[in-house]
Coordinates of C-alpha atoms in Angstrom, one line a residue:
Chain A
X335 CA -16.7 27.3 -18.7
X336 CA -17.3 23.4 -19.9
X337 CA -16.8 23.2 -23.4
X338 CA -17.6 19.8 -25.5
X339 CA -16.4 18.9 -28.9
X340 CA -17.0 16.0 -30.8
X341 CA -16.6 14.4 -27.3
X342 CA -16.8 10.0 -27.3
X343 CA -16.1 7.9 -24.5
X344 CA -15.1 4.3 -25.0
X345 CA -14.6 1.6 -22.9
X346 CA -12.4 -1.3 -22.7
X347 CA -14.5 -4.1 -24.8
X348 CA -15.8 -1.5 -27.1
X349 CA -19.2 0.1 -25.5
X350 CA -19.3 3.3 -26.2
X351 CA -21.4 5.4 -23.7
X352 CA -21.0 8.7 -24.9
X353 CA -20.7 9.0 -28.8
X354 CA -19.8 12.1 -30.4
X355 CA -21.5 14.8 -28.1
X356 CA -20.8 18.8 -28.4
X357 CA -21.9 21.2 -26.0
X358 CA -21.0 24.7 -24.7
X359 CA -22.0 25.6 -20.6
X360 CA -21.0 29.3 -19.7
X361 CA -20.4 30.5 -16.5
X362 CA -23.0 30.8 -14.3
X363 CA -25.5 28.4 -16.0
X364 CA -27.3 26.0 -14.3
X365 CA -27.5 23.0 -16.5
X366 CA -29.5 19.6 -16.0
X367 CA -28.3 16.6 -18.0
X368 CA -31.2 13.9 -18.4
X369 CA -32.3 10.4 -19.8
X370 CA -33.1 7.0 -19.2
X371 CA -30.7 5.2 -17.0
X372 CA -27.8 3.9 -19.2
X373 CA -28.1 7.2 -21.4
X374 CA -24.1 8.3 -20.3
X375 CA -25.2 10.7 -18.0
X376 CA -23.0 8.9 -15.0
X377 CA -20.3 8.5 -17.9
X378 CA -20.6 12.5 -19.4
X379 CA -20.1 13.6 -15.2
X380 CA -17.4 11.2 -15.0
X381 CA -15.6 13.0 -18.2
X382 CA -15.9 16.4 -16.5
X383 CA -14.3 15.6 -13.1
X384 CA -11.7 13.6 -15.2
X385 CA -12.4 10.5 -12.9
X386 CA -12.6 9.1 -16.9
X387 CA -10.7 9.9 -20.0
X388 CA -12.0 11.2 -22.9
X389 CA -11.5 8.5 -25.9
X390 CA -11.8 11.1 -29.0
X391 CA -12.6 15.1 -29.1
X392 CA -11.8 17.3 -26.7
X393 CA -13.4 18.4 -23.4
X394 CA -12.4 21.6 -21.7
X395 CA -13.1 22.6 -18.4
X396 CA -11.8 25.8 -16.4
X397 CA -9.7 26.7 -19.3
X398 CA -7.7 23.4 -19.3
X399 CA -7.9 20.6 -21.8
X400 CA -8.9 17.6 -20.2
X401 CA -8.0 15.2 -22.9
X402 CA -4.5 16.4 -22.9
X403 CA -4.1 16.5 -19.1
X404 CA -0.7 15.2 -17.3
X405 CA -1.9 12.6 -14.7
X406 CA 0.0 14.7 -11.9
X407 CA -2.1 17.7 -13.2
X408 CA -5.6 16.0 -12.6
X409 CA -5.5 16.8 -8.5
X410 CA -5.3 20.2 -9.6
X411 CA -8.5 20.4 -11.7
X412 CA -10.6 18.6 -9.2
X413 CA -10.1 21.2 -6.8
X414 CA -11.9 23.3 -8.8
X415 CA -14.8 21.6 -9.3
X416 CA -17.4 20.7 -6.5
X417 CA -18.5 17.0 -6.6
X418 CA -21.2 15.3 -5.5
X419 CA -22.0 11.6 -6.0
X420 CA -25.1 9.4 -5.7
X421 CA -23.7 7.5 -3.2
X422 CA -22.2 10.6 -0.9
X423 CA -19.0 8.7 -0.7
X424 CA -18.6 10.1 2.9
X425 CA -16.1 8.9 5.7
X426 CA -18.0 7.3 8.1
X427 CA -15.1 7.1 10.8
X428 CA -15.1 10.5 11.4
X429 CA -17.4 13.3 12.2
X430 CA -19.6 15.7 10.1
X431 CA -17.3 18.3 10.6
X432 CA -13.8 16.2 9.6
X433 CA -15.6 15.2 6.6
X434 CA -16.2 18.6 5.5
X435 CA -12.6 19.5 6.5
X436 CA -11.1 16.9 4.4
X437 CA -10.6 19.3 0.9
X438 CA -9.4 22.2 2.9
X439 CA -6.9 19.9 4.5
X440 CA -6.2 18.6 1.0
X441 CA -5.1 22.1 -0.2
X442 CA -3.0 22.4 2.8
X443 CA -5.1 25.1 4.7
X444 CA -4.3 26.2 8.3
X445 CA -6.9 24.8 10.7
X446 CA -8.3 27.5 12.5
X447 CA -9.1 28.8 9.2
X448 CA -10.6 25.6 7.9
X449 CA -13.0 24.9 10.8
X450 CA -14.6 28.3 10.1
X451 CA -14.9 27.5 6.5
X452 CA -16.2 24.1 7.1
X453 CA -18.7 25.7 9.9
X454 CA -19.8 28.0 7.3
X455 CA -20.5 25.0 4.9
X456 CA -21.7 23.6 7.3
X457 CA -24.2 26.3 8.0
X458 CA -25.3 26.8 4.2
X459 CA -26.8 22.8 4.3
X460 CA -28.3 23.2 7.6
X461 CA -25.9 20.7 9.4
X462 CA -24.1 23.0 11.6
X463 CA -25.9 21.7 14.8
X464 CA -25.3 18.2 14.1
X465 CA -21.0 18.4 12.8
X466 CA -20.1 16.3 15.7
X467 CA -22.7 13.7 14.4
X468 CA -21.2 10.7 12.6
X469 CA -22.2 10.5 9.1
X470 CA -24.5 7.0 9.8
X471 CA -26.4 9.3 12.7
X472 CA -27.8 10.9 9.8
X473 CA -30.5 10.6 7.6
X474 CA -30.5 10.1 3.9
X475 CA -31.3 13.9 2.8
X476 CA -28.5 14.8 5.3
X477 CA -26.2 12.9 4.3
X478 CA -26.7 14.3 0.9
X479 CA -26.4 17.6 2.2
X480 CA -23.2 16.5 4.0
X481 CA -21.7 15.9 1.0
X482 CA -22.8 19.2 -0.9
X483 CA -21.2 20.8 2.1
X484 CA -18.0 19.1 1.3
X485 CA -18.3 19.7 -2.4
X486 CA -18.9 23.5 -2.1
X487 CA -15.9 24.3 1.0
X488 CA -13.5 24.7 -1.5
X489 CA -15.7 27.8 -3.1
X490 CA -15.4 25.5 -6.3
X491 CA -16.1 27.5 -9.4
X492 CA -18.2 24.3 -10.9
X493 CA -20.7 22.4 -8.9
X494 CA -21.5 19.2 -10.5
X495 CA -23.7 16.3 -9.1
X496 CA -24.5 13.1 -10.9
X497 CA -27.8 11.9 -9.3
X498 CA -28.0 13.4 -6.0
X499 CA -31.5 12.8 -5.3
X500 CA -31.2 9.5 -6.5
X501 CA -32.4 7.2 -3.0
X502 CA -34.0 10.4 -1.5
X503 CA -38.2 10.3 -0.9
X504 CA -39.6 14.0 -2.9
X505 CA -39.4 16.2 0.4
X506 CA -35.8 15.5 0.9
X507 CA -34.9 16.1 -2.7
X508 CA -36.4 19.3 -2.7
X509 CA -34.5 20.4 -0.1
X510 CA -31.7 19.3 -1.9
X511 CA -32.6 21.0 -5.1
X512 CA -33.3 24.3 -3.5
X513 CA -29.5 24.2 -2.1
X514 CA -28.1 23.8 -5.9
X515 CA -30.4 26.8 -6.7
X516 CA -29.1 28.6 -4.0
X517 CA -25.6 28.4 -5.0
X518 CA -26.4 29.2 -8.6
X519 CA -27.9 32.2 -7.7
X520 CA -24.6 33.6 -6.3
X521 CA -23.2 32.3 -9.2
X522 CA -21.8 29.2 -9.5
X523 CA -21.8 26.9 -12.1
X524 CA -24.2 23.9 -11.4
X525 CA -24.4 20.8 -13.5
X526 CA -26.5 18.0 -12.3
X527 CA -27.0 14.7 -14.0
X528 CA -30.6 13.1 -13.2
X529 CA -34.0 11.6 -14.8
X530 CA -36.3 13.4 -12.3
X531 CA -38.3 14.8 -14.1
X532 CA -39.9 16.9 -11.5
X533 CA -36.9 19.3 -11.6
X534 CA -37.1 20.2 -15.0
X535 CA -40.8 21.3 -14.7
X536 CA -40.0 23.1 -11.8
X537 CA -36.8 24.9 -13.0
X538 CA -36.6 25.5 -16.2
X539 CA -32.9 24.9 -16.3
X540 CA -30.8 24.4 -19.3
X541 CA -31.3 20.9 -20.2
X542 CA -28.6 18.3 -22.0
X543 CA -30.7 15.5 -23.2
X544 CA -28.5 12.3 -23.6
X545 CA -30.1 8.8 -25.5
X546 CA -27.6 6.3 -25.7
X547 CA -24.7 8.1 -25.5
X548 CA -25.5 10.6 -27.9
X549 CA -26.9 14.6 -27.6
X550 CA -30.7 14.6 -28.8
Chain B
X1251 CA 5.6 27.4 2.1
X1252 CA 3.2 27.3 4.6
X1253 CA 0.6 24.7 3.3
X1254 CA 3.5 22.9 2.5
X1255 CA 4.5 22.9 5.7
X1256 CA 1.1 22.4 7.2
X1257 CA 0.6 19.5 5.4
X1258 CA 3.8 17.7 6.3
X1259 CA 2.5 18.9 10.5
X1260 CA -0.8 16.7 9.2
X1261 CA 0.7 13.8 7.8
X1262 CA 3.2 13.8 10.4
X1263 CA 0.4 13.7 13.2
X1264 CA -1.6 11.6 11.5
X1265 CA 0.9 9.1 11.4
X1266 CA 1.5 9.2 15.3
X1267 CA -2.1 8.4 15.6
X1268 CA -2.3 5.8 14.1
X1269 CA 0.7 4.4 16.0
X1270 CA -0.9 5.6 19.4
X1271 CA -4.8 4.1 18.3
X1272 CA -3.0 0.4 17.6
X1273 CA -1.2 -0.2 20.5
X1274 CA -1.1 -3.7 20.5
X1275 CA -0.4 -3.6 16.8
X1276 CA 2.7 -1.0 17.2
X1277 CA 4.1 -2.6 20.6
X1278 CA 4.1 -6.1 18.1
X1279 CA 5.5 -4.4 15.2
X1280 CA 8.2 -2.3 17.5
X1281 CA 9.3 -5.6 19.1
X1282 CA 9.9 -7.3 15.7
X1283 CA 11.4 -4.3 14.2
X1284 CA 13.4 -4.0 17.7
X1285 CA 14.9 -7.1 17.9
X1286 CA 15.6 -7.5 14.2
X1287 CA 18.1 -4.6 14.6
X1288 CA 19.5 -5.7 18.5
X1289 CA 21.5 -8.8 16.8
X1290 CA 23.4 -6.2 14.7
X1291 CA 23.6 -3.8 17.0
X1292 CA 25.0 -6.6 19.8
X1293 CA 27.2 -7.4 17.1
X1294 CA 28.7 -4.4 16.6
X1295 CA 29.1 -3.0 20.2
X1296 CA 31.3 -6.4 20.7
X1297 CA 32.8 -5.6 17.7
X1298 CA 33.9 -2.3 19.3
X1299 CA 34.6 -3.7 22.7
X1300 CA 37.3 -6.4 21.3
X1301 CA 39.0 -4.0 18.8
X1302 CA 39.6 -1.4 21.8
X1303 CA 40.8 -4.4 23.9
X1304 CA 43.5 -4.5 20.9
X1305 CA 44.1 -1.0 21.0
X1306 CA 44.8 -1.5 24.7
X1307 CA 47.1 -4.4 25.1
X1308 CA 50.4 -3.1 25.2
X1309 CA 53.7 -4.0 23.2
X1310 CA 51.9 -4.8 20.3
X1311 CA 52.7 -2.0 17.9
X1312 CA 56.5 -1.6 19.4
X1313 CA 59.2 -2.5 17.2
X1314 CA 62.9 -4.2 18.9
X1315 CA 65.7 -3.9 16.9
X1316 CA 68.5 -5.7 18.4
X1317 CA 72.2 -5.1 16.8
X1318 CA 75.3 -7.4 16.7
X1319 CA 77.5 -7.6 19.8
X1320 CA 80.2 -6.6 17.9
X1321 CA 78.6 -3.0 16.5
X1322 CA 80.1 -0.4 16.8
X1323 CA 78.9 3.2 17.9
X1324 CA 80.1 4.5 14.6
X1325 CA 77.3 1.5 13.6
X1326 CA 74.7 2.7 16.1
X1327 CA 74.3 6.6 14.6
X1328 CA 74.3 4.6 10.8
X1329 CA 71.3 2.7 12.2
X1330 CA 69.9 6.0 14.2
X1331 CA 70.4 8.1 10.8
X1332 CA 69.0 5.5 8.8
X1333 CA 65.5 5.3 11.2
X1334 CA 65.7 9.1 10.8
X1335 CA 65.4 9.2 7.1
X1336 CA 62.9 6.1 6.6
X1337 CA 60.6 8.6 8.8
X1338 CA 60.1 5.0 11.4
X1339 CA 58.6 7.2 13.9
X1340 CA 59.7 7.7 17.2
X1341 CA 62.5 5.3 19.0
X1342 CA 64.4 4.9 22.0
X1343 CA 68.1 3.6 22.2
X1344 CA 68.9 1.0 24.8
X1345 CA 72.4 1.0 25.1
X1346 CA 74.0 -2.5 26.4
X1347 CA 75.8 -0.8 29.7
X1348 CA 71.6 0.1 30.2
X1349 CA 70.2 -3.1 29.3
X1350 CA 72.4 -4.4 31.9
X1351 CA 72.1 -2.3 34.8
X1352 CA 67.9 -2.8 34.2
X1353 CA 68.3 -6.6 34.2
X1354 CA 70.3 -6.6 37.7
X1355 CA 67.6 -4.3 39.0
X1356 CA 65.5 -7.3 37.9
X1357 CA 64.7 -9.3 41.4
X1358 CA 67.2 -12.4 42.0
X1359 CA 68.8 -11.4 38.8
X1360 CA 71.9 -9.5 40.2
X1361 CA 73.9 -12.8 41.1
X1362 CA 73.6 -14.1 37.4
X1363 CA 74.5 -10.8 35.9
X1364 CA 77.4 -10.2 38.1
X1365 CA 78.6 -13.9 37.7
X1366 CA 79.1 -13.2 33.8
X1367 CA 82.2 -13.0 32.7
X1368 CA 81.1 -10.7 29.9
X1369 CA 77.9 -8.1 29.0
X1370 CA 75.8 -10.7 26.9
X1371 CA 73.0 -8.4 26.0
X1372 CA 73.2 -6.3 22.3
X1373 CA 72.4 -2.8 22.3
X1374 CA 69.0 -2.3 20.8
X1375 CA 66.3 0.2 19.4
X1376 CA 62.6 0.3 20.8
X1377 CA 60.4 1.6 17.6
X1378 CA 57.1 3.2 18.1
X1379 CA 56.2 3.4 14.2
X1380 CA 54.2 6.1 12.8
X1381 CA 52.3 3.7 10.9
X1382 CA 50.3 1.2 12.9
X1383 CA 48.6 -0.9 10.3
X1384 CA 49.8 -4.6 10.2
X1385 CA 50.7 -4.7 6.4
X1386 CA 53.0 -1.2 7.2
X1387 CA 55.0 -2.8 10.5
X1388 CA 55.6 -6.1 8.4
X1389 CA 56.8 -3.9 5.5
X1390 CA 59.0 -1.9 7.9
X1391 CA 60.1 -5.1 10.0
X1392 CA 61.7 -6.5 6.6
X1393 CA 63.8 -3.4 5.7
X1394 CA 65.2 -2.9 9.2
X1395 CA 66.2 -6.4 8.9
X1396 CA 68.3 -5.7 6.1
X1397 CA 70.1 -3.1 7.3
X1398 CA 73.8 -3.8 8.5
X1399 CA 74.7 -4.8 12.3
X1400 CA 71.3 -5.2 12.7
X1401 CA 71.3 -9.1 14.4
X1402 CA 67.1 -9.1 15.1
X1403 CA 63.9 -7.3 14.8
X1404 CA 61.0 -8.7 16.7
X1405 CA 58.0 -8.0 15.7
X1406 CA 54.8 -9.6 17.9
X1407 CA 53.2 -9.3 14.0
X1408 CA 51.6 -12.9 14.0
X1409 CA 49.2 -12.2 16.9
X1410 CA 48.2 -8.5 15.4
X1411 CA 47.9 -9.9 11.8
X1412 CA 45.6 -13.2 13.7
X1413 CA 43.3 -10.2 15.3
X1414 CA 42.9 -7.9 12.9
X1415 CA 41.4 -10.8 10.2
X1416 CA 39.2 -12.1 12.7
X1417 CA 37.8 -8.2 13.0
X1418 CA 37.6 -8.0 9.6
X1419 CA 36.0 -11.5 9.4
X1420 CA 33.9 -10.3 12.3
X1421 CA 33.0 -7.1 10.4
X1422 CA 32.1 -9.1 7.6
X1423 CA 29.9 -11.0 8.9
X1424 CA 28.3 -8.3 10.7
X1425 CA 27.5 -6.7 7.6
X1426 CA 25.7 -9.8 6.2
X1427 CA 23.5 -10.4 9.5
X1428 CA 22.8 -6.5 9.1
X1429 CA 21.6 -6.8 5.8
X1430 CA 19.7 -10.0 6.4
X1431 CA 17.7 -8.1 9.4
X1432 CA 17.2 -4.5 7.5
X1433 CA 15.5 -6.7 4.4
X1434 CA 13.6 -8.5 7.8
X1435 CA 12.4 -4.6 8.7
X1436 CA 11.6 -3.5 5.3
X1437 CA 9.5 -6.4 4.8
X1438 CA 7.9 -6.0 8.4
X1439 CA 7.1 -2.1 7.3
X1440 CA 5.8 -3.5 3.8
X1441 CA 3.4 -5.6 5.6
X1442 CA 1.9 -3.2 8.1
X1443 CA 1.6 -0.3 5.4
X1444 CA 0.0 -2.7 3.4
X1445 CA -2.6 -3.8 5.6
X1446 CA -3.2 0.2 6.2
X1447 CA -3.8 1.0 2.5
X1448 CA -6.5 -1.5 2.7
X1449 CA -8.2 -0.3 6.1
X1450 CA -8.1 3.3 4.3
X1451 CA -9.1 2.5 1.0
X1452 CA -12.4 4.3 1.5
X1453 CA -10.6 7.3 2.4
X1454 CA -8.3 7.1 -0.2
X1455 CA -10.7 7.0 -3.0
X1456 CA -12.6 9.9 -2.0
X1457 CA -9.5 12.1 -1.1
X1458 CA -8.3 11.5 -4.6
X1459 CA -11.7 12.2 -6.2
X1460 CA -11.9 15.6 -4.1
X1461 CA -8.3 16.4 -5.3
X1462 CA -5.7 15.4 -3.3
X1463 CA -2.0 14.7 -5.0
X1464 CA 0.2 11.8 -4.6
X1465 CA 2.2 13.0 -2.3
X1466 CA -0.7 13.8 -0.1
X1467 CA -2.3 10.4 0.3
X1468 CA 1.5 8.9 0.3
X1469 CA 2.9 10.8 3.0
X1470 CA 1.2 10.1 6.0
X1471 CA 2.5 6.3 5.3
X1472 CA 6.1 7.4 4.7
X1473 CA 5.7 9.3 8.2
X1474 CA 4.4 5.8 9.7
X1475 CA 7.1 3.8 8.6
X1476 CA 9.9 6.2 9.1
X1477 CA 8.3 6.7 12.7
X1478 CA 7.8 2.9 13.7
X1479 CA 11.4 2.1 12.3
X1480 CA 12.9 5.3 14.3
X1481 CA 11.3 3.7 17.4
X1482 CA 12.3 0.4 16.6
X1483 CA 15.9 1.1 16.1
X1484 CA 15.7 3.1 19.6
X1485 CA 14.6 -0.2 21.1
X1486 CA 17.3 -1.9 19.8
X1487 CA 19.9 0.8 21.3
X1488 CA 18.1 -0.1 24.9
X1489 CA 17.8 -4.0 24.5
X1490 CA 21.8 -3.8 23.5
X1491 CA 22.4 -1.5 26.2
X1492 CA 20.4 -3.2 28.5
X1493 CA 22.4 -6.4 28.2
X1494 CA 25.4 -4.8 28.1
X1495 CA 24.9 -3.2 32.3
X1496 CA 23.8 -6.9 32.7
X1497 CA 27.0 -8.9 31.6
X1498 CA 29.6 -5.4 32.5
X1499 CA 29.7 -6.5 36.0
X1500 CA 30.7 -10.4 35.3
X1501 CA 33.0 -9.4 32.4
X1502 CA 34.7 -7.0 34.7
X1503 CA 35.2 -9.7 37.5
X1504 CA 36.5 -12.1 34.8
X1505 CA 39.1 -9.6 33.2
X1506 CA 40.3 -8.7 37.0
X1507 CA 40.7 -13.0 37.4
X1508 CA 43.3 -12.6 34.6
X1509 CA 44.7 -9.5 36.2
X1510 CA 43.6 -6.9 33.7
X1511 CA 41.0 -4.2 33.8
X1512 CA 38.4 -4.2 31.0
X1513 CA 34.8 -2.5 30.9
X1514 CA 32.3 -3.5 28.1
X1515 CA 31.1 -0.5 26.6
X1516 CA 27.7 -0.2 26.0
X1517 CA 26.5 1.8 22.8
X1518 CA 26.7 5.7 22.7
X1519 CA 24.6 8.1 22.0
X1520 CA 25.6 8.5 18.8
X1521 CA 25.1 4.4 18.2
X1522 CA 21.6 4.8 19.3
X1523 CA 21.1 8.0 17.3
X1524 CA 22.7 5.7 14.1
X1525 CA 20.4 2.7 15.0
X1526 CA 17.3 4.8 14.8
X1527 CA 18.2 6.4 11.8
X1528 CA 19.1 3.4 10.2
X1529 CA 15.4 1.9 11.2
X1530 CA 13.4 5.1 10.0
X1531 CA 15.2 5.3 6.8
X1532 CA 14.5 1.5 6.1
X1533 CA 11.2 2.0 7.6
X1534 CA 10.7 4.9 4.8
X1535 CA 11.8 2.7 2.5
X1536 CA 9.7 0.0 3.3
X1537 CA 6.3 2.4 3.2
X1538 CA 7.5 3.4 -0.2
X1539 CA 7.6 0.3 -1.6
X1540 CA 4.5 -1.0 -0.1
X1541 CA 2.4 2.5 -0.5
X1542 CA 3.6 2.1 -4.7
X1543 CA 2.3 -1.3 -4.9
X1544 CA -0.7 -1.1 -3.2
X1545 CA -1.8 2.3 -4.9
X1546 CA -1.9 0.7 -7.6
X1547 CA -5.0 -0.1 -7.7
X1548 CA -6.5 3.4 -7.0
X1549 CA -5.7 4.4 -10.6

């Protein structure tokens, strides 16, 4: 499913966050990529949802080369990957609902269809009572489960979340965490960047263990 | 097909939106846009009105070919034969006995003509040409002058040749203010679009992030500007037409003082439909050019 090789990320003024990692995830996994803060976690996530380019090696994802990947091609990848991000990065102008609407819309769906999807989403995170609400009505764990419900409308194949319980108090992110396990129970591919530690213990998952930049 | 389609309905809709949540904004941007494209629209309905008024004053593209006293009929079918195979048209012949009997019907003119000794009037030839243009009757005028017997050929060429370059000088003209005013719009469109990018950024970043194409985040502008110039060119069609049913009655009382009949025409249909279409396609335009830059720095 996600397949590393030799993988290095550079940046412009030559720090390199991830050096020369190789991994394998199969389908289905549920994978955990840890270490202290500055260890390329944010960076590896950011390689996977091609947000960043690889600098050397190759990265495949979905079948598809991500190194070698036309610029008008990357739209097409994301779509099949579910993202979630520290900050939510929801719209805050529009409902709970619209928010979840906004990939279906992206791939061109017809509404009626879309507003039963993005109920169902909607229903999965527990938010289906409060999709009129505005995003800033929420709280912080719903907000984060706003955005899962975004991520995983789409039926994305990958789920991947880079810090999700990041600014959430322990309740809240175990609500959170028992969502992701819930999805890869039926299945889906869930990688999650974090340093909780709590998770691990409690999990088991397949862990990726970054210090600076490199695989230990 | 049918996403395709969908999404164009969304971007489409979206677009009127955002026209209908800023009034103020789109009744300020409408007004500029509107007026921008009245001056070359005013222009151009004058334009119309004057070269119709050309069209309409009579004698103008008439032909007289007068022949010697002293020309024969033999002379007259040379001349008739000669018209015939220089394809001139259609033409009347005035014979002299004609000419004369017209002139007495003229009122206080039967004494004179009947105290002449002699018929003093030539026969003559009235030439409708085939060919209308200025530079053709000039060319034609010239070889009928050569042509034996022939005494005169009148031609009222200065006052068509004096017209048709201030039209053209007119048209000129209109064709710089128009493209002075459409760079006006497209800058106008720029500026709006602009200042839309920016209010949407947030929505931009994470509709690219969650997959959306180019096209996608771009089209919903390219509705906006096509949309706002489309209006704006239709305001133009009623602030022309407008002024037009205010200054018809006036012109009409003025053209009746010189005893004529003229009636402005306002713009038709059609002008409208070509104003609008002008205005959304530099509106497009504009959101393209504005949408490219400011994109930029979503990459």
């Amino acid at each position: 499913m996600i397949v590393a090789s030799n993988l290095s990320k550079r940046y412009p003024g030559g720090y390199e966050a991830v050096q020369d990692v190789s991994f394998e995830i199969s389908a289905g996994q549920m994978v955990f990529i840890t270490g202290h803060s500055g260890a390329g976690k944010t960076t590896l996530v950011k390689l996977i949802a091609s947000i960043e380019r690889p600098t050397a090696g190759s990265l495949v994802v979905n079948g598809q080369n991500l190194s070698a990947l036309r610029r008008s091609a990357i739209p097409y990848v994301r779509r099949h990957l579910g993202m979630v991000f520290q900050d939510q990065k929801l719209l805050f102008d529009r409902s709970a609902l619209d928010n979840v609407l906004l990939p279906l819309q992206i791939v061109g769906m017809p509404r009626r269809e879309s507003i039963r999807r993005a109920q169902a989403a909607l229903d999965k995170v527990g938010l289906l009572a409060r999709e009129k609400a505005r995003p800033i009505a929420l709280s912080g764990g719903e907000q984060q489960r706003l955005a899962i419900a975004r991520a995983v409308v789409n039926r994305p194949t990958v789920l991947l979340a880079d810090e999700p319980t990041g600014n959430l108090d322990a309740d809240s992110a175990t609500d959170i965490l028992e969502i992701f396990a819930d999805f890869h129970r039926v299945g889906v591919t869930v990688v999650v960047a974090t340093h909780d530690q709590n998770w691990i213990e409690r999990y088991h998952p397949n862990v990726l263990r970054l210090d600076h930049g490199r695989l230990l | 097909m049918k996403a395709w389609f969908a999404q164009h309905q969304a971007a489409l809709a979206s677009a009127f939106h955002r026209l209908w949540s800023t009034p103020l904004n789109t009744l300020l941007s409408l007004l500029v846009i509107g007026i921008a494209l009245t001056l070359p629209g005013a222009g151009y309905v004058l334009l119309d009105n004057l070269r119709d008024l050309g069209r309409n004053a009579s004698g103008v593209q008439q032909i007289s070919l007068f022949m010697n006293l002293d020309a024969s009929k033999k002379d007259v079918g040379d001349i008739e034969s000669r018209l015939r195979s220089a394809g001139a048209g259609k033409w009347k012949f005035v014979p002299k006995e004609e000419a004369l009997k017209r002139m007495q019907k003229s009122e206080g003119m039967a004494e004179i003509v009947a105290s002449l000794p002699r018929n003093p009037l030539p026969d003559a030839f009235i030439i409708e040409p085939a060919n209308t243009e200025p530079e053709a009757l000039e060319v034609m005028r010239k070889e009928i002058a050569g042509w034996p017997k022939v005494a005169h050929v009148q031609l009222d060429s200065a006052w068509v040749k004096r017209f048709d370059a201030f039209l053209k000088l007119g048209k000129l003209a209109l064709w710089m203010l128009g493209g002075i005013f459409a760079a006006g719009l497209v800058a106008v469109t720029f500026n709006t679009i602009r200042l839309q990018v920016l209010a949407q950024a947030a929505e931009i970043e994470v509709a690219r992030m969650i997959g959306a194409t180019d096209g996608f985040i771009r089209r919903p502008f390219y509705y906006f500007g096509a949309l706002q110039g489309g209006l704006g060119g239709l305001l133009a069609a009623a602030l022309v037409a407008g002024a037009v049913g205010l200054l018809g009655g006036p012109v009409g009382d003025l053209a009746t003082l010189y005893g004529g009949s003229f009636a402005l025409n306002g713009p038709s249909l059609l002008d409208a439909l070509v104003l609008a279409s002008a205005g959304a396609v530099l509106g497009w335009l504009g959101a393209q050019l504005s949408v490219s830059l400011s994109l930029r720095k979503f990459d």
